[in-house]
Amino acid sequence: MSAERTDVRRGPFGVPQDSKPFPKPPLDLARRSGYLSPVAMRILKTPKNLLPQFAALCLLSILGVAIAPLATSLVAQENMRGMDKLDFREVVRSAKEKVFPTVVFIKVVREDLAGGKKTSQEVSGSGVLVSADGEILSNWHVVDKAVEVRCLLADGRAYEAKIVGSDKDVDVCLLKLKLPEGSAPLPFAPLGRSAELTEGSFVMAMGAPWGMSRSVSIGIVSCTKRFLPGTSEYSFWLQTDAAISPGNSGGPLVNTAGEVIGINTRGMMAGGDTGFATPIEVVKAVVDRIRVGGKVDWSWTGLQLQPLKDFNRNIYFDATNGVMVAETDNGSPARRAGILAGDRLVSVNGEPVTALTDEDLPVVRRLLGFLAKNAPAKLDLIRKGETVKVEVKPTAKGQVEGDELDCPRWDFTVKAINQFDNPDLHFQREKGVFVYGVKYPGNAAAVFQQKDILLKVDGKDIATLDDVKGYHKDAVANLAAKSRAVFTILRNGLMRQVVLDFSRNYEKE
């Protein structure tokens, strides 16, 4: 039996190295050399079209030369050759065919009291089927105050839908088609991962712009983490230059794999090349809660947060982890727990939190919003260089918008004060009722202004909508005997009395 041939391996400058048997297969030699990256290994497994490069790599490996950069370059060349053969039109067509049949045209009849009286409006929007039994994702603002929701499918069938639940904070809603008994399964769109997107990724915005049933536009992702002040409490936005016009709201934003990676929500009227979608990971987290209880039911701690690098306010804190507490709301769980402005929050129930910039704040707020209610949450804070541990018991955030009431003949509408929807009015009066809309022409037009807080009517206190409802009912019932009422109001922080004459019936003129 012949012994396996050995040879002296020489390194740089001919210096002998340890004598080892030469491995028989070249691939094994490359693997044992320790200089090949995984990318180079892929190249070595394609000998037909890379034989010259293969030989060169083996030689360089034997000589002890690092070849990872060369390997990477060769793979990039191969990828470019593959791109030359790729028909981008086919990619777009394939992705579109996976999702376009699931796009839904939505028409909504809703009540509106903003004009000073109850009116009905018909609005339209979009949605996307996400289950075979007729679940549809759309926007909260598409179905807000809806009394009727009708959906048109891609194949021409039309059904009414019920609102399973919605969330104003994230602007998401879940609908369910009222399908006949024994209906066949519907096509539905696969959900992808928006976290895998990068700036420049191609996307398609699908929906029903301007009430035109359905369409598709194409563009790129302009920004994967766009923060919009006032609308980014629990989620940042995917910014795209794919057209998102009025009516596209609620439709899917689709990647080139034919997966829904966002729900179209906002668009810029000027220019038409800036639109925003809610990332699908946030949508899924919210919808999972809606399926269970019909709402998200956010928890509230009362923490007002600020990033470590606050460019807008030109404030920069000397820290690399955590998030600053800017303020705590009056009467909030955070204030009761003793958390102070200037504290730096570094962990929640043992989970580290950091918000370097505004774009990082929604993730921290969402973590706090998903905490268990009325159960102690452990927060670690840094206060003047020392670690402080506190326990906070979050409460239910509750409604984020007050209820409304129409007051015919008085010719105005009222709304309950809500700390999240009307923080300016809540600062003046924590609970109460304010003028929501004034009818023009009407009896209230010369007397009331929007956001007047109602304190009394004919000397009787007003604290709730039920109070207003009862006083209004009595006033209309006794109209023949008395057609004037004295209101005490709070306007811009100043108290005053006004007289409303409601003897005239503008509805009959």
Short mmCIF file of C-alpha atoms in Angstrom, two decimals:
data_model
loop_
_atom_site.label_atom_id
_atom_site.label_comp_id
_atom_site.label_asym_id
_atom_site.label_seq_id
_atom_site.Cartn_x
_atom_site.Cartn_y
_atom_site.Cartn_z
CA MET A 1 0.00 0.00 0.00
CA SER A 2 1.51 3.29 -1.00
CA ALA A 3 1.72 5.97 1.63
CA GLU A 4 -0.06 9.29 1.09
CA ARG A 5 2.33 11.80 -0.41
CA THR A 6 3.48 14.57 1.88
CA ASP A 7 5.27 17.73 1.04
CA VAL A 8 6.78 20.67 2.86
CA ARG A 9 4.51 23.71 2.75
CA ARG A 10 6.31 27.02 2.52
CA GLY A 11 4.91 30.32 3.62
CA PRO A 12 6.03 33.80 2.64
CA PHE A 13 9.74 34.18 1.73
CA GLY A 14 10.05 30.38 1.42
CA VAL A 15 9.97 29.71 5.18
CA PRO A 16 9.01 26.03 5.72
CA GLN A 17 5.77 25.39 7.63
CA ASP A 18 4.41 22.23 9.28
CA SER A 19 4.46 19.19 7.00
CA LYS A 20 0.90 18.03 6.32
CA PRO A 21 -0.62 15.73 3.72
CA PHE A 22 -1.93 17.60 0.70
CA PRO A 23 -5.68 17.09 0.67
CA LYS A 24 -6.90 15.44 -2.49
CA PRO A 25 -9.92 17.58 -3.47
CA PRO A 26 -9.12 21.25 -4.15
CA LEU A 27 -12.33 22.30 -2.38
CA ASP A 28 -11.09 20.66 0.81
CA LEU A 29 -7.80 22.51 0.45
CA ALA A 30 -9.63 25.82 0.21
CA ARG A 31 -11.77 24.98 3.16
CA ARG A 32 -8.83 24.04 5.39
CA SER A 33 -6.72 27.00 4.40
CA GLY A 34 -8.74 29.30 6.65
CA TYR A 35 -8.58 32.19 4.19
CA LEU A 36 -11.82 31.58 2.32
CA SER A 37 -14.95 33.47 3.36
CA PRO A 38 -18.40 31.88 2.97
CA VAL A 39 -18.80 34.03 -0.15
CA ALA A 40 -15.68 32.43 -1.66
CA MET A 41 -16.99 28.99 -0.80
CA ARG A 42 -20.09 29.71 -2.86
CA ILE A 43 -17.86 30.57 -5.80
CA LEU A 44 -15.92 27.35 -5.43
CA LYS A 45 -19.14 25.38 -5.76
CA THR A 46 -19.84 26.71 -9.24
CA PRO A 47 -16.90 25.31 -11.25
CA LYS A 48 -18.39 25.44 -14.73
CA ASN A 49 -18.46 29.17 -15.17
CA LEU A 50 -15.71 30.06 -12.68
CA LEU A 51 -12.89 27.59 -13.40
CA PRO A 52 -10.23 30.28 -14.03
CA GLN A 53 -11.17 32.15 -10.87
CA PHE A 54 -11.33 28.84 -9.00
CA ALA A 55 -7.75 27.98 -9.89
CA ALA A 56 -6.58 31.44 -8.93
CA LEU A 57 -8.29 31.24 -5.56
CA CYS A 58 -6.70 27.89 -4.80
CA LEU A 59 -3.28 29.21 -5.71
CA LEU A 60 -3.71 32.32 -3.60
CA SER A 61 -4.96 30.21 -0.73
CA ILE A 62 -1.86 28.03 -0.87
CA LEU A 63 0.35 31.12 -0.85
CA GLY A 64 -1.40 32.42 2.24
CA VAL A 65 -3.04 35.42 0.59
CA ALA A 66 -6.36 36.72 1.93
CA ILE A 67 -8.91 36.41 -0.89
CA ALA A 68 -12.22 37.52 0.65
CA PRO A 69 -12.28 40.90 -1.16
CA LEU A 70 -11.62 39.18 -4.50
CA ALA A 71 -14.29 36.59 -3.78
CA THR A 72 -16.82 39.25 -2.95
CA SER A 73 -16.00 41.08 -6.17
CA LEU A 74 -16.50 37.92 -8.22
CA VAL A 75 -19.89 37.22 -6.63
CA ALA A 76 -20.94 40.81 -7.30
CA GLN A 77 -20.02 40.29 -10.97
CA GLU A 78 -22.10 37.13 -11.08
CA ASN A 79 -25.05 38.92 -9.46
CA MET A 80 -24.84 41.67 -12.06
CA ARG A 81 -24.88 39.06 -14.82
CA GLY A 82 -28.02 37.63 -13.19
CA MET A 83 -29.62 41.07 -13.06
CA ASP A 84 -28.99 41.47 -16.76
CA LYS A 85 -31.20 38.44 -17.32
CA LEU A 86 -33.90 39.60 -14.86
CA ASP A 87 -36.96 41.25 -16.39
CA PHE A 88 -38.10 43.81 -13.84
CA ARG A 89 -41.47 44.02 -15.55
CA GLU A 90 -41.98 40.36 -14.74
CA VAL A 91 -41.09 40.98 -11.09
CA VAL A 92 -43.66 43.78 -10.84
CA ARG A 93 -46.29 41.76 -12.68
CA SER A 94 -45.78 38.73 -10.44
CA ALA A 95 -45.95 40.79 -7.25
CA LYS A 96 -49.03 42.66 -8.44
CA GLU A 97 -50.90 39.45 -9.30
CA LYS A 98 -50.39 38.11 -5.77
CA VAL A 99 -52.00 41.11 -4.07
CA PHE A 100 -54.10 43.08 -6.57
CA PRO A 101 -57.03 40.59 -6.52
CA THR A 102 -57.27 41.13 -2.74
CA VAL A 103 -57.60 44.93 -2.90
CA VAL A 104 -61.02 46.14 -1.72
CA PHE A 105 -62.87 49.33 -2.66
CA ILE A 106 -64.71 50.63 0.43
CA LYS A 107 -67.64 53.03 0.53
CA VAL A 108 -68.76 54.42 3.87
CA VAL A 109 -71.79 56.43 4.97
CA ARG A 110 -70.94 58.31 8.13
CA GLU A 111 -72.41 60.93 10.42
CA ASP A 112 -70.66 64.26 10.77
CA LEU A 113 -71.37 66.93 13.41
CA ALA A 114 -68.48 69.28 12.69
CA GLY A 115 -70.68 71.70 10.74
CA GLY A 116 -72.98 72.46 13.64
CA LYS A 117 -75.65 69.88 12.79
CA LYS A 118 -75.87 66.18 12.07
CA THR A 119 -75.24 65.39 8.41
CA SER A 120 -74.58 62.22 6.45
CA GLN A 121 -71.57 61.95 4.18
CA GLU A 122 -70.42 59.30 1.74
CA VAL A 123 -66.67 58.76 1.68
CA SER A 124 -64.51 56.11 0.07
CA GLY A 125 -61.28 54.36 0.85
CA SER A 126 -59.39 51.14 0.37
CA GLY A 127 -58.65 47.89 2.13
CA VAL A 128 -56.95 44.56 1.64
CA LEU A 129 -58.23 41.04 2.35
CA VAL A 130 -56.02 39.25 4.88
CA SER A 131 -58.01 36.06 5.51
CA ALA A 132 -60.07 33.60 3.50
CA ASP A 133 -63.17 34.33 5.61
CA GLY A 134 -63.28 38.02 4.74
CA GLU A 135 -61.12 39.96 7.20
CA ILE A 136 -60.04 43.33 5.76
CA LEU A 137 -57.34 45.74 6.95
CA SER A 138 -57.98 49.45 6.44
CA ASN A 139 -57.61 52.79 8.23
CA TRP A 140 -59.48 54.12 11.24
CA HIS A 141 -60.15 57.40 9.43
CA VAL A 142 -61.83 55.54 6.54
CA VAL A 143 -64.55 54.12 8.82
CA ASP A 144 -64.64 56.74 11.58
CA LYS A 145 -68.27 57.44 12.66
CA ALA A 146 -69.53 55.02 10.00
CA VAL A 147 -73.16 53.93 9.98
CA GLU A 148 -72.78 51.78 6.86
CA VAL A 149 -69.75 50.08 5.27
CA ARG A 150 -69.92 48.50 1.80
CA CYS A 151 -67.05 46.68 0.08
CA LEU A 152 -66.47 45.93 -3.61
CA LEU A 153 -64.16 43.00 -4.37
CA ALA A 154 -61.92 42.65 -7.42
CA ASP A 155 -64.28 40.13 -9.05
CA GLY A 156 -67.25 42.52 -8.85
CA ARG A 157 -68.98 41.04 -5.82
CA ALA A 158 -70.17 43.52 -3.20
CA TYR A 159 -70.83 42.91 0.49
CA GLU A 160 -71.58 44.88 3.59
CA ALA A 161 -68.97 44.74 6.33
CA LYS A 162 -69.00 45.13 10.08
CA ILE A 163 -66.33 47.00 11.99
CA VAL A 164 -64.59 44.47 14.25
CA GLY A 165 -62.58 47.25 15.85
CA SER A 166 -60.38 50.25 15.13
CA ASP A 167 -57.63 52.33 16.69
CA LYS A 168 -57.23 56.06 16.16
CA ASP A 169 -53.69 56.23 17.56
CA VAL A 170 -52.24 53.93 14.88
CA ASP A 171 -55.02 54.69 12.34
CA VAL A 172 -55.88 51.05 11.71
CA CYS A 173 -59.17 49.19 11.55
CA LEU A 174 -60.26 45.59 11.06
CA LEU A 175 -63.40 44.86 9.04
CA LYS A 176 -65.24 41.56 8.46
CA LEU A 177 -67.33 40.95 5.36
CA LYS A 178 -70.90 39.76 5.93
CA LEU A 179 -70.59 36.74 3.64
CA PRO A 180 -73.49 34.43 2.82
CA GLU A 181 -73.57 31.02 4.47
CA GLY A 182 -71.30 28.52 2.72
CA SER A 183 -69.33 31.10 0.75
CA ALA A 184 -66.14 29.87 -0.92
CA PRO A 185 -62.81 31.00 0.57
CA LEU A 186 -61.67 34.40 -0.64
CA PRO A 187 -58.20 35.23 -1.96
CA PHE A 188 -56.10 37.07 0.59
CA ALA A 189 -52.75 38.82 0.60
CA PRO A 190 -49.63 37.45 2.31
CA LEU A 191 -48.07 39.69 4.95
CA GLY A 192 -44.34 40.38 4.76
CA ARG A 193 -41.79 42.10 6.98
CA SER A 194 -41.34 45.83 6.67
CA ALA A 195 -38.25 45.56 8.88
CA GLU A 196 -36.41 44.06 5.91
CA LEU A 197 -36.97 47.15 3.75
CA THR A 198 -34.19 49.59 2.96
CA GLU A 199 -34.25 53.01 1.37
CA GLY A 200 -34.48 52.45 -2.37
CA SER A 201 -36.51 49.22 -2.16
CA PHE A 202 -39.17 49.09 -4.86
CA VAL A 203 -42.77 49.08 -3.63
CA MET A 204 -46.27 49.34 -5.06
CA ALA A 205 -49.15 51.32 -3.54
CA MET A 206 -52.51 49.74 -4.28
CA GLY A 207 -55.96 51.08 -3.57
CA ALA A 208 -58.88 53.09 -4.90
CA PRO A 209 -57.69 56.69 -5.41
CA TRP A 210 -60.28 59.39 -5.95
CA GLY A 211 -63.07 56.81 -5.75
CA MET A 212 -61.94 55.01 -8.91
CA SER A 213 -62.37 51.46 -7.60
CA ARG A 214 -58.71 50.28 -7.78
CA SER A 215 -55.28 51.09 -9.16
CA VAL A 216 -51.59 50.45 -8.58
CA SER A 217 -48.65 52.86 -8.57
CA ILE A 218 -44.96 52.07 -8.23
CA GLY A 219 -42.10 53.82 -6.48
CA ILE A 220 -39.38 53.29 -3.91
CA VAL A 221 -39.11 53.47 -0.15
CA SER A 222 -37.81 56.97 0.54
CA CYS A 223 -37.38 56.48 4.29
CA THR A 224 -37.90 53.40 6.45
CA LYS A 225 -38.33 55.30 9.76
CA ARG A 226 -40.08 58.62 9.23
CA PHE A 227 -41.16 60.45 12.38
CA LEU A 228 -44.08 62.87 11.97
CA PRO A 229 -44.71 65.00 15.08
CA GLY A 230 -48.23 64.60 16.39
CA THR A 231 -48.95 61.42 14.42
CA SER A 232 -46.18 59.08 15.53
CA GLU A 233 -47.10 58.18 19.10
CA TYR A 234 -46.84 54.40 18.71
CA SER A 235 -45.44 53.98 15.20
CA PHE A 236 -43.06 55.62 12.79
CA TRP A 237 -43.93 55.69 9.09
CA LEU A 238 -42.71 54.15 5.86
CA GLN A 239 -42.23 57.03 3.43
CA THR A 240 -42.60 56.31 -0.29
CA ASP A 241 -42.83 58.21 -3.54
CA ALA A 242 -45.40 55.73 -4.88
CA ALA A 243 -48.57 57.78 -5.31
CA ILE A 244 -50.86 57.65 -2.26
CA SER A 245 -53.80 59.85 -3.20
CA PRO A 246 -57.13 60.47 -1.41
CA GLY A 247 -58.95 57.15 -1.51
CA ASN A 248 -55.75 55.09 -1.34
CA SER A 249 -56.04 55.18 2.46
CA GLY A 250 -56.26 51.65 3.84
CA GLY A 251 -54.81 49.99 0.76
CA PRO A 252 -51.69 47.82 0.84
CA LEU A 253 -48.09 48.86 0.27
CA VAL A 254 -46.52 45.85 -1.44
CA ASN A 255 -42.92 44.72 -1.93
CA THR A 256 -41.56 43.03 -5.05
CA ALA A 257 -42.13 39.61 -3.48
CA GLY A 258 -45.87 40.28 -3.52
CA GLU A 259 -46.20 40.75 0.24
CA VAL A 260 -48.02 43.48 2.15
CA ILE A 261 -45.42 45.42 4.13
CA GLY A 262 -47.53 48.44 5.08
CA ILE A 263 -50.99 49.99 5.07
CA ASN A 264 -51.26 53.24 3.09
CA THR A 265 -52.42 56.00 5.40
CA ARG A 266 -51.30 59.50 4.49
CA GLY A 267 -50.32 61.43 1.38
CA MET A 268 -49.13 64.92 0.56
CA MET A 269 -51.57 66.83 -1.62
CA ALA A 270 -48.84 69.16 -2.86
CA GLY A 271 -46.40 67.48 -5.20
CA GLY A 272 -48.00 64.06 -4.98
CA ASP A 273 -44.68 62.26 -4.51
CA THR A 274 -44.68 61.82 -0.73
CA GLY A 275 -46.84 59.20 0.92
CA PHE A 276 -46.76 57.38 4.24
CA ALA A 277 -47.73 53.86 5.26
CA THR A 278 -47.97 52.17 8.65
CA PRO A 279 -45.42 49.31 8.95
CA ILE A 280 -47.10 45.92 8.82
CA GLU A 281 -45.40 44.73 12.06
CA VAL A 282 -47.17 47.50 13.97
CA VAL A 283 -50.45 46.77 12.17
CA LYS A 284 -50.26 43.08 13.08
CA ALA A 285 -49.56 43.84 16.75
CA VAL A 286 -52.56 46.18 16.90
CA VAL A 287 -54.93 43.92 14.95
CA ASP A 288 -54.12 40.92 17.17
CA ARG A 289 -55.51 42.91 20.10
CA ILE A 290 -58.51 44.11 18.12
CA ARG A 291 -59.44 40.51 17.28
CA VAL A 292 -59.52 39.68 20.99
CA GLY A 293 -61.42 42.64 22.43
CA GLY A 294 -62.55 44.87 19.57
CA LYS A 295 -60.01 47.53 20.53
CA VAL A 296 -56.34 47.90 21.41
CA ASP A 297 -57.02 49.18 24.94
CA TRP A 298 -53.71 50.98 25.40
CA SER A 299 -52.20 51.38 28.83
CA TRP A 300 -51.41 54.87 30.11
CA THR A 301 -48.50 55.86 32.33
CA GLY A 302 -48.47 59.62 31.73
CA LEU A 303 -44.79 59.66 30.75
CA GLN A 304 -43.78 62.36 28.27
CA LEU A 305 -40.55 61.24 26.64
CA GLN A 306 -37.70 63.04 24.91
CA PRO A 307 -34.83 61.56 22.85
CA LEU A 308 -31.22 61.81 23.97
CA LYS A 309 -30.30 63.72 20.80
CA ASP A 310 -33.13 66.22 20.37
CA PHE A 311 -32.11 68.08 17.23
CA ASN A 312 -35.36 70.07 16.91
CA ARG A 313 -34.97 71.59 20.37
CA ASN A 314 -31.17 71.68 20.09
CA ILE A 315 -30.83 69.69 23.32
CA TYR A 316 -28.29 66.88 23.63
CA PHE A 317 -27.97 64.74 26.74
CA ASP A 318 -24.67 63.18 27.79
CA ALA A 319 -25.76 59.54 27.57
CA THR A 320 -25.80 56.68 25.07
CA ASN A 321 -28.65 54.62 26.44
CA GLY A 322 -32.13 55.24 27.77
CA VAL A 323 -34.72 57.89 27.06
CA MET A 324 -35.33 61.16 28.88
CA VAL A 325 -38.47 61.93 30.88
CA ALA A 326 -39.51 65.40 29.75
CA GLU A 327 -42.60 65.58 31.98
CA THR A 328 -45.28 63.50 33.68
CA ASP A 329 -48.98 64.21 33.19
CA ASN A 330 -50.93 65.61 36.09
CA GLY A 331 -52.59 62.84 38.10
CA SER A 332 -50.85 60.14 36.05
CA PRO A 333 -49.46 56.81 37.34
CA ALA A 334 -45.94 58.04 36.55
CA ARG A 335 -46.35 61.15 38.70
CA ARG A 336 -47.85 59.15 41.55
CA ALA A 337 -44.85 56.80 41.36
CA GLY A 338 -42.50 59.74 41.92
CA ILE A 339 -40.92 59.90 38.46
CA LEU A 340 -39.46 63.35 37.81
CA ALA A 341 -38.72 65.44 34.74
CA GLY A 342 -35.04 64.94 33.93
CA ASP A 343 -34.98 61.27 34.93
CA ARG A 344 -33.51 58.93 32.32
CA LEU A 345 -35.53 55.75 31.80
CA VAL A 346 -33.18 52.86 30.95
CA SER A 347 -35.32 49.72 31.29
CA VAL A 348 -38.93 48.56 31.59
CA ASN A 349 -39.50 45.23 33.36
CA GLY A 350 -35.86 44.40 32.72
CA GLU A 351 -35.98 45.22 29.00
CA PRO A 352 -33.48 47.93 28.00
CA VAL A 353 -34.94 50.96 26.21
CA THR A 354 -33.11 53.61 24.23
CA ALA A 355 -34.29 56.52 22.10
CA LEU A 356 -31.37 58.38 20.60
CA THR A 357 -33.56 60.35 18.17
CA ASP A 358 -37.25 61.08 17.59
CA GLU A 359 -37.50 58.04 15.30
CA ASP A 360 -36.84 55.75 18.28
CA LEU A 361 -39.61 57.14 20.51
CA PRO A 362 -42.59 55.21 19.03
CA VAL A 363 -41.04 51.84 19.91
CA VAL A 364 -40.60 52.87 23.56
CA ARG A 365 -44.11 54.31 23.76
CA ARG A 366 -45.57 51.14 22.25
CA LEU A 367 -43.76 49.05 24.86
CA LEU A 368 -45.28 51.20 27.62
CA GLY A 369 -48.67 51.12 25.91
CA PHE A 370 -48.73 47.31 25.92
CA LEU A 371 -47.98 47.01 29.65
CA ALA A 372 -50.51 45.17 31.79
CA LYS A 373 -53.05 47.49 33.41
CA ASN A 374 -53.20 47.95 37.17
CA ALA A 375 -50.20 45.66 37.57
CA PRO A 376 -46.85 46.98 38.81
CA ALA A 377 -44.26 47.56 36.08
CA LYS A 378 -40.65 47.86 37.19
CA LEU A 379 -38.83 50.87 35.77
CA ASP A 380 -35.13 51.57 36.16
CA LEU A 381 -34.17 55.24 36.09
CA ILE A 382 -30.96 57.23 36.24
CA ARG A 383 -31.36 60.32 38.43
CA LYS A 384 -28.34 62.56 39.00
CA GLY A 385 -26.01 59.69 38.22
CA GLU A 386 -27.70 57.24 40.62
CA THR A 387 -29.93 54.27 39.73
CA VAL A 388 -33.49 54.61 40.99
CA LYS A 389 -35.99 51.74 40.83
CA VAL A 390 -39.71 52.53 40.81
CA GLU A 391 -42.94 50.64 40.24
CA VAL A 392 -45.68 52.12 38.08
CA LYS A 393 -49.22 50.78 37.79
CA PRO A 394 -50.49 51.76 34.32
CA THR A 395 -54.19 52.46 33.91
CA ALA A 396 -56.41 52.12 30.85
CA LYS A 397 -55.92 54.99 28.46
CA GLY A 398 -59.60 54.85 27.58
CA GLN A 399 -61.21 56.94 24.87
CA VAL A 400 -58.93 59.20 22.89
CA GLU A 401 -61.82 61.28 21.57
CA GLY A 402 -64.93 62.61 23.27
CA ASP A 403 -68.51 61.72 22.33
CA GLU A 404 -70.60 64.21 20.36
CA LEU A 405 -74.17 65.52 20.49
CA ASP A 406 -76.36 67.44 18.05
CA CYS A 407 -78.50 70.28 19.45
CA PRO A 408 -81.05 71.20 16.77
CA ARG A 409 -82.76 74.60 17.06
CA TRP A 410 -79.89 75.74 19.24
CA ASP A 411 -77.97 75.21 15.98
CA PHE A 412 -74.69 73.97 17.40
CA THR A 413 -73.09 70.64 18.29
CA VAL A 414 -71.15 69.81 21.43
CA LYS A 415 -68.42 67.37 22.34
CA ALA A 416 -66.98 66.01 25.58
CA ILE A 417 -63.53 67.27 26.56
CA ASN A 418 -60.86 64.60 26.20
CA GLN A 419 -57.29 65.01 27.45
CA PHE A 420 -55.80 63.30 24.40
CA ASP A 421 -57.98 64.91 21.74
CA ASN A 422 -58.28 68.39 23.30
CA PRO A 423 -55.30 68.91 25.61
CA ASP A 424 -55.68 72.69 25.44
CA LEU A 425 -59.26 72.55 26.71
CA HIS A 426 -58.42 69.80 29.20
CA PHE A 427 -55.84 72.12 30.73
CA GLN A 428 -58.61 74.66 31.45
CA ARG A 429 -61.22 72.14 32.56
CA GLU A 430 -60.50 68.44 33.07
CA LYS A 431 -64.09 67.36 32.50
CA GLY A 432 -66.76 69.19 30.62
CA VAL A 433 -68.42 69.96 27.29
CA PHE A 434 -67.39 72.36 24.54
CA VAL A 435 -68.91 73.73 21.35
CA TYR A 436 -67.80 71.42 18.55
CA GLY A 437 -69.51 72.99 15.54
CA VAL A 438 -71.65 76.05 14.80
CA LYS A 439 -74.30 76.03 12.06
CA TYR A 440 -74.21 78.87 9.53
CA PRO A 441 -76.72 80.42 9.18
CA GLY A 442 -78.24 79.53 12.53
CA ASN A 443 -79.29 80.82 15.93
CA ALA A 444 -75.86 80.17 17.46
CA ALA A 445 -73.83 81.78 14.67
CA ALA A 446 -73.65 85.22 16.31
CA VAL A 447 -73.24 83.89 19.85
CA PHE A 448 -70.91 80.90 20.05
CA GLN A 449 -67.47 80.03 18.74
CA GLN A 450 -65.86 76.66 18.32
CA LYS A 451 -64.10 75.47 21.51
CA ASP A 452 -66.26 77.57 23.84
CA ILE A 453 -66.53 75.53 27.05
CA LEU A 454 -70.12 75.41 28.36
CA LEU A 455 -70.32 75.95 32.13
CA LYS A 456 -73.99 76.73 32.80
CA VAL A 457 -77.32 77.24 31.08
CA ASP A 458 -79.89 79.36 32.90
CA GLY A 459 -77.88 78.94 36.09
CA LYS A 460 -77.75 75.12 35.91
CA ASP A 461 -74.31 73.47 35.83
CA ILE A 462 -73.12 71.62 32.75
CA ALA A 463 -70.62 68.81 33.36
CA THR A 464 -71.52 66.07 30.87
CA LEU A 465 -73.19 65.52 27.52
CA ASP A 466 -76.18 64.08 29.36
CA ASP A 467 -76.61 67.43 31.11
CA VAL A 468 -76.68 69.25 27.78
CA LYS A 469 -79.04 66.65 26.30
CA GLY A 470 -81.52 67.08 29.14
CA TYR A 471 -81.43 70.90 29.12
CA HIS A 472 -81.80 70.97 25.34
CA LYS A 473 -84.76 68.60 25.40
CA ASP A 474 -86.55 70.77 28.00
CA ALA A 475 -85.78 73.98 26.09
CA VAL A 476 -87.22 72.68 22.82
CA ALA A 477 -90.28 71.27 24.59
CA ASN A 478 -91.02 74.68 26.22
CA LEU A 479 -90.20 76.74 23.13
CA ALA A 480 -93.60 78.42 23.01
CA ALA A 481 -93.19 79.79 26.54
CA LYS A 482 -89.47 80.58 26.43
CA SER A 483 -87.14 80.95 23.43
CA ARG A 484 -84.06 82.45 25.07
CA ALA A 485 -81.36 80.88 27.25
CA VAL A 486 -78.44 82.38 29.13
CA PHE A 487 -75.19 80.42 28.83
CA THR A 488 -72.09 80.84 30.97
CA ILE A 489 -69.06 79.92 28.90
CA LEU A 490 -65.27 79.83 29.14
CA ARG A 491 -63.62 81.31 26.04
CA ASN A 492 -59.83 81.48 25.80
CA GLY A 493 -59.59 81.18 29.54
CA LEU A 494 -62.04 84.03 30.24
CA MET A 495 -65.53 83.49 31.66
CA ARG A 496 -68.47 85.31 30.10
CA GLN A 497 -72.25 85.12 29.69
CA VAL A 498 -74.05 85.03 26.35
CA VAL A 499 -77.73 84.96 25.43
CA LEU A 500 -78.99 82.49 22.81
CA ASP A 501 -82.24 83.34 21.05
CA PHE A 502 -83.52 80.17 19.35
CA SER A 503 -86.97 81.36 18.34
CA ARG A 504 -86.13 81.20 14.64
CA ASN A 505 -86.32 77.88 12.78
CA TYR A 506 -83.62 77.98 10.12
CA GLU A 507 -84.41 74.43 8.96
CA LYS A 508 -87.73 75.55 7.50
CA GLU A 509 -86.42 78.68 5.77
#
